[in-house]
PDB file of C-alpha atoms and ligand atoms in Angstrom:
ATOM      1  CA  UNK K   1     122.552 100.212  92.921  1.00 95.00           C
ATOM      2  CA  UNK K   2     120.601  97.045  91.734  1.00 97.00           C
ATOM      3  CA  UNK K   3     119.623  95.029  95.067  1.00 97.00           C
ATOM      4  CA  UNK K   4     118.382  91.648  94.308  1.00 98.00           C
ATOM      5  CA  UNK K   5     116.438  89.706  96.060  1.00 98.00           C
ATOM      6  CA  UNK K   6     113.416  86.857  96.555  1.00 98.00           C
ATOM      7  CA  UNK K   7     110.297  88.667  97.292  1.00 98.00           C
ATOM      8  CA  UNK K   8     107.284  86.756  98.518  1.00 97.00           C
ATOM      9  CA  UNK K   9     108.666  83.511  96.376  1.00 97.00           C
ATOM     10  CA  UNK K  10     109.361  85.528  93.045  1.00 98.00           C
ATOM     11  CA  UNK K  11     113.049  86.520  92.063  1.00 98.00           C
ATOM     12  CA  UNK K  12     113.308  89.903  91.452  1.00 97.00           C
ATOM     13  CA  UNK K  13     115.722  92.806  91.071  1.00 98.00           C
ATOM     14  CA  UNK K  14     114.896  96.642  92.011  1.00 98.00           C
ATOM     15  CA  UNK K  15     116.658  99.884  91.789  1.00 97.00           C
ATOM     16  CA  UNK K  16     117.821 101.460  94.884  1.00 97.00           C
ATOM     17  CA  UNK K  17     119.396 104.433  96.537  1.00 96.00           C
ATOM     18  CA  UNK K  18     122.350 103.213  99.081  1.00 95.00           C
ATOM     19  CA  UNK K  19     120.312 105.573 101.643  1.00 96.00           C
ATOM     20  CA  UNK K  20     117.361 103.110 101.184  1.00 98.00           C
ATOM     21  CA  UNK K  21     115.951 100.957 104.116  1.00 98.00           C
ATOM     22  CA  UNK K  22     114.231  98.048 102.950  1.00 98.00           C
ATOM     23  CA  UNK K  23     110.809  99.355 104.249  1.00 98.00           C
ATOM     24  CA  UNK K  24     111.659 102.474 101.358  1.00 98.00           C
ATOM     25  CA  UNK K  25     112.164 100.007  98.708  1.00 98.00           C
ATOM     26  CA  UNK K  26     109.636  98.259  99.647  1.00 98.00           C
ATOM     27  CA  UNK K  27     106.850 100.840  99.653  1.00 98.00           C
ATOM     28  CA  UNK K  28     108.141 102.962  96.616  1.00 97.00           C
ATOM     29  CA  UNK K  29     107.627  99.797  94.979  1.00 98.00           C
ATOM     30  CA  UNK K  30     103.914  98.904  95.804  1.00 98.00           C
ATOM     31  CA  UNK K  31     104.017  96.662  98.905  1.00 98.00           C
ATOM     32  CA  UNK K  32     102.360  99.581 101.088  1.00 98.00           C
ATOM     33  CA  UNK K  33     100.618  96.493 103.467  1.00 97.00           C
ATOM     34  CA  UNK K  34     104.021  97.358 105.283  1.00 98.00           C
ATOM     35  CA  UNK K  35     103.677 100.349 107.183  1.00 98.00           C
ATOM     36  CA  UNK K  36     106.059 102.768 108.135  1.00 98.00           C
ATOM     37  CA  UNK K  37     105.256 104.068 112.373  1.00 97.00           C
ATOM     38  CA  UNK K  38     108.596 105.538 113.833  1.00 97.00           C
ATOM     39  CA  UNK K  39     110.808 104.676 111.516  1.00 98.00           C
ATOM     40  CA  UNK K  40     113.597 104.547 113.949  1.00 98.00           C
ATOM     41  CA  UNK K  41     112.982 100.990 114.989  1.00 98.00           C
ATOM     42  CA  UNK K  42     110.914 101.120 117.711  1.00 97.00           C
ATOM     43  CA  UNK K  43     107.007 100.694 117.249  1.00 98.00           C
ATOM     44  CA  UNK K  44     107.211  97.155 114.578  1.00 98.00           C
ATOM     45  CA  UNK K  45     104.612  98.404 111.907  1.00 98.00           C
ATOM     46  CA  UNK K  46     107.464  97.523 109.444  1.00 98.00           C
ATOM     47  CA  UNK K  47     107.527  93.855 110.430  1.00 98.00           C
ATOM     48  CA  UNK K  48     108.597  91.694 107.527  1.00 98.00           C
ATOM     49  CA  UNK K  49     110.310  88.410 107.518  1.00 98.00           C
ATOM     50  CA  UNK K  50     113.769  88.199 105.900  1.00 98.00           C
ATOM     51  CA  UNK K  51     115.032  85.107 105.496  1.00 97.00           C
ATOM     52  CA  UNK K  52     112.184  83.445 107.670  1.00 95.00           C
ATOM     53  CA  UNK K  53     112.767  85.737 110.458  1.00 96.00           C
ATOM     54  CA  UNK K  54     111.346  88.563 111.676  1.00 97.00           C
ATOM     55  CA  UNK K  55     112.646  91.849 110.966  1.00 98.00           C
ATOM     56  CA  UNK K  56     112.173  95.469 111.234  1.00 98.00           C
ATOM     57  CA  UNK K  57     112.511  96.932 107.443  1.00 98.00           C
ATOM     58  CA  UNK K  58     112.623 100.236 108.501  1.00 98.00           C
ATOM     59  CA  UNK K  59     116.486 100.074 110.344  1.00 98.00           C
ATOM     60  CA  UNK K  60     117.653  97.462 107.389  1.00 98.00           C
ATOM     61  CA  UNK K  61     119.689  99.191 104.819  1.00 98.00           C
ATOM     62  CA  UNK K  62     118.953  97.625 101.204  1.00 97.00           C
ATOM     63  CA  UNK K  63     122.904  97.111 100.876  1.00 95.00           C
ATOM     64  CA  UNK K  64     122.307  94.393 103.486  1.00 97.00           C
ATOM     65  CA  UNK K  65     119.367  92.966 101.762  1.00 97.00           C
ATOM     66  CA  UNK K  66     120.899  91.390  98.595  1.00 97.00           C
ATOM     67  CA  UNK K  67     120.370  87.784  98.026  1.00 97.00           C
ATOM     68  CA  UNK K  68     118.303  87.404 100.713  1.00 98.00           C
ATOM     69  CA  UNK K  69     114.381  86.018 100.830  1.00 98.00           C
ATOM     70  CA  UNK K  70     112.013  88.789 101.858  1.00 98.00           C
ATOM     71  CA  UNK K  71     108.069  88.057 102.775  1.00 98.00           C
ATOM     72  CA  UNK K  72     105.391  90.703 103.220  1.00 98.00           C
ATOM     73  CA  UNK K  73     102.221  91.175 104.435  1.00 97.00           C
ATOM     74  CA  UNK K  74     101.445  90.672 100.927  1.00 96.00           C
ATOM     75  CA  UNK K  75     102.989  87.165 100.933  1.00 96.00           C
ATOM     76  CA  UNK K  76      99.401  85.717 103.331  1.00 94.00           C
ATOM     77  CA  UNK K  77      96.516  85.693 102.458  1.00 88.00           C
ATOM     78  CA  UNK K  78      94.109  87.329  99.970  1.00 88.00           C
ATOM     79  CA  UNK K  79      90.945  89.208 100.698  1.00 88.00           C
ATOM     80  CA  UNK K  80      88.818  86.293  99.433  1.00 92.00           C
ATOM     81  CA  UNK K  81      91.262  83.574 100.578  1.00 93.00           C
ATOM     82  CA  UNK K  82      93.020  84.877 104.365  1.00 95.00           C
ATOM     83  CA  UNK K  83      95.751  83.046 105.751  1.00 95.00           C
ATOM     84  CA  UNK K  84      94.898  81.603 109.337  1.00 95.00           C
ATOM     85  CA  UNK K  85      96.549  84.088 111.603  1.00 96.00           C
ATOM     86  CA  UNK K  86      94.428  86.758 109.236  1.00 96.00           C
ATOM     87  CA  UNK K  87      91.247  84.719 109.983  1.00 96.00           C
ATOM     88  CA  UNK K  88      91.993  84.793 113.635  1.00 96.00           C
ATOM     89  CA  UNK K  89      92.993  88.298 113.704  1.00 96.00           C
ATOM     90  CA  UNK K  90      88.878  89.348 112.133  1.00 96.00           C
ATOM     91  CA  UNK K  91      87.129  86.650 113.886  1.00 96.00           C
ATOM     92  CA  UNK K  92      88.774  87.500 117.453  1.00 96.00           C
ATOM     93  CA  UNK K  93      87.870  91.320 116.280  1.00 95.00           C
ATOM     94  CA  UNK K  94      91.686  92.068 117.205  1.00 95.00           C
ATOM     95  CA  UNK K  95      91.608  95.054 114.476  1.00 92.00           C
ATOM     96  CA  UNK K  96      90.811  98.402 115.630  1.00 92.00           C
ATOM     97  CA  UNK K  97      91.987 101.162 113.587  1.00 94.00           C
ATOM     98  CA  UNK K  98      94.576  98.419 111.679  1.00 93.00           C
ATOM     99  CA  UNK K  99      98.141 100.413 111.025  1.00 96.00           C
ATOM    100  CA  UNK K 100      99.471  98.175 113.433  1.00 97.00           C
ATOM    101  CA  UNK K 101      97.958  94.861 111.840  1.00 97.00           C
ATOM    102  CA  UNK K 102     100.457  94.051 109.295  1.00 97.00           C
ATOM    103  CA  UNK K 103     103.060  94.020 111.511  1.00 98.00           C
ATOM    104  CA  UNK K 104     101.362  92.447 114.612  1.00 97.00           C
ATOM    105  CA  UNK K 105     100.706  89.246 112.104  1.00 97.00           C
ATOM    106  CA  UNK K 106     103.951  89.186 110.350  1.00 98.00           C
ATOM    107  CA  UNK K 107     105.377  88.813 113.734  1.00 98.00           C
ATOM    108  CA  UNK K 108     103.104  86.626 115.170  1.00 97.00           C
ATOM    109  CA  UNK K 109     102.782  83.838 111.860  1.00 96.00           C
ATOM    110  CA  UNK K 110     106.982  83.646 113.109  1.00 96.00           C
ATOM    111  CA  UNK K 111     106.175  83.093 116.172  1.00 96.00           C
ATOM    112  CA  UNK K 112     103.983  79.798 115.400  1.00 96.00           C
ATOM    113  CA  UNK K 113     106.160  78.525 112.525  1.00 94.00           C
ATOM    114  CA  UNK K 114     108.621  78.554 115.305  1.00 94.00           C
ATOM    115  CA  UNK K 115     106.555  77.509 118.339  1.00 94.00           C
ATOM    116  CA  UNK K 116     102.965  76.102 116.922  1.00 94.00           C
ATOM    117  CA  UNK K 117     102.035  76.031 120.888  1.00 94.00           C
ATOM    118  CA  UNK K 118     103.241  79.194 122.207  1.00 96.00           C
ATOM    119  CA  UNK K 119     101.878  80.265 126.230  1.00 97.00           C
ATOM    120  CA  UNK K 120     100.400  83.604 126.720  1.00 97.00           C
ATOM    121  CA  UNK K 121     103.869  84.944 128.007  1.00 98.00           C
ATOM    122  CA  UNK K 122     105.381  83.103 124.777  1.00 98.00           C
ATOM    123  CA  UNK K 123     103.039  85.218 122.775  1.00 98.00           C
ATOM    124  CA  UNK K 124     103.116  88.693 124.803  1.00 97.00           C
ATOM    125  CA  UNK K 125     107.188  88.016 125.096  1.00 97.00           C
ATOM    126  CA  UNK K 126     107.081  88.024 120.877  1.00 97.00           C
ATOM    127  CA  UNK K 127     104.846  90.363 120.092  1.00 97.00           C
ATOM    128  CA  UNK K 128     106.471  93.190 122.763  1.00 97.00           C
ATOM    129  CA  UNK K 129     108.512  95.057 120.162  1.00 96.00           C
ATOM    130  CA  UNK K 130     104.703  95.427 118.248  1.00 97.00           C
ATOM    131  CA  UNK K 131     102.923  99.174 119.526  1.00 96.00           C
ATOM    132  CA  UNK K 132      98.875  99.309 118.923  1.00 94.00           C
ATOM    133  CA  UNK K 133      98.181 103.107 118.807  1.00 90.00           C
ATOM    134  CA  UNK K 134      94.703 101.760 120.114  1.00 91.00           C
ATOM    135  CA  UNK K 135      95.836  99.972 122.807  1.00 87.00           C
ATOM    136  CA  UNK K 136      93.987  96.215 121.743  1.00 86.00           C
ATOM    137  CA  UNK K 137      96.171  94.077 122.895  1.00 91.00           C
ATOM    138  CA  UNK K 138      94.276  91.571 124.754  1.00 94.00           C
ATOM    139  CA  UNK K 139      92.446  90.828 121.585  1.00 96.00           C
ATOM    140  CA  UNK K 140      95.307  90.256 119.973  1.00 96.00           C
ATOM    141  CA  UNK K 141      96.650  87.873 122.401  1.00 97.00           C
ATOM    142  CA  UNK K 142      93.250  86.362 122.155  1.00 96.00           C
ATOM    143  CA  UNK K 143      93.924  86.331 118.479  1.00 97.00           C
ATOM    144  CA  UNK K 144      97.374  84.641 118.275  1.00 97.00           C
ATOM    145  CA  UNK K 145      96.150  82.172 121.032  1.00 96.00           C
ATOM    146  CA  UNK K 146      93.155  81.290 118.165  1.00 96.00           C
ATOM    147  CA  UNK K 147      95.792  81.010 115.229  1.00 96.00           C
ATOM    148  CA  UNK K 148      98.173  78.738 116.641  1.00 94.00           C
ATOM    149  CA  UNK K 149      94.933  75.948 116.717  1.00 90.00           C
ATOM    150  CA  UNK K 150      94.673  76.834 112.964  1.00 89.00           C
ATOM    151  CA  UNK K 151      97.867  76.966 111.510  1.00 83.00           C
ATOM    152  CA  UNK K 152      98.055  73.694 113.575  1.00 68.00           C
ATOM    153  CA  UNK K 153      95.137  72.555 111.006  1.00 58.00           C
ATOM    154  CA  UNK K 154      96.159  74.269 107.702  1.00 57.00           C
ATOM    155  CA  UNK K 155      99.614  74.903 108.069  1.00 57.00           C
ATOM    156  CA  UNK K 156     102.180  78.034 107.670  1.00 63.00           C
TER     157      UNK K 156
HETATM  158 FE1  LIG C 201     109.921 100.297 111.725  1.00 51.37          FE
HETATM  159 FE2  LIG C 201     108.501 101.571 113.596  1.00 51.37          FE
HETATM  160  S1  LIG C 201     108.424 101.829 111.428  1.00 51.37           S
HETATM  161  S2  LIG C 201     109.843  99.872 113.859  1.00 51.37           S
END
């Protein structure tokens, strides 16, 4: 089946099985900054935003996808050029080993387009479907806490 869709601003169409999940299509197709953790729903790695809001990619069946505006990790920043809640995320040293990253800051850039002044149990309350295998979380908080002050300044 042909599933199209808007990915990270560009219009495109991709060839899927009906089995798919959107987190298969998206990885067989070179957006691996989305990780796949449980794949049953449950640990967030696979964060994405579909239509603006967050979403788990690994429980979304493709047929459910189609028409529909999908933004990765791969949407932010650059290496050279990071988006704010990326820059927070180093300079707050909220990355330990990283799997979880992707989907901590897909999450948490929703968050602040949503609530550019979230509290602490805003932040924890949003983020408490995302698992760090390293346990970091206060650094995280820390980070998110940092980011909403600069997407404030620079935007989304
Ligand atoms: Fe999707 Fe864990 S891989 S929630």
């Amino acid at each position: 089946m042909d599933i199209d869709i808007t990915l990270n601003g560009t219009e495109r169409t991709f060839e899927a099985q009906r089995s798919d999940s959107l987190l298969d299509l998206l990885r067989r197709n070179g957006y691996t900054g989305t990780k796949r953790g449980c794949d049953t729903g449950n640990c967030g790695f696979c964060t994405v935003a579909i239509d603006g809001e967050p979403a788990l990619s690994c429980v979304k069946p493709v047929a459910t996808i189609d028409g529909t505006e999908i933004e990765t990790i791969e949407s932010l920043g650059t290496q050279d050029d990071l988006h704010p809640v990326q820059e927070a995320f180093v300079d707050n040293a909220a990355l330990q080993c990283g799997f979880c990253i992707p989907g901590m800051i897909m999450r948490s850039r929703s968050l602040l387009v949503e609530n550019p002044d979230p509290t602490e149990k805003e932040i924890r309350e949003a983020l408490s479907g995302n698992l760090c295998r390293c346990t970091g979380y206060e650094k995280i908080i820390d980070a998110v806490q940092d980011a909403a002050g600069r997407m404030g300044e620079e935007g989304v």
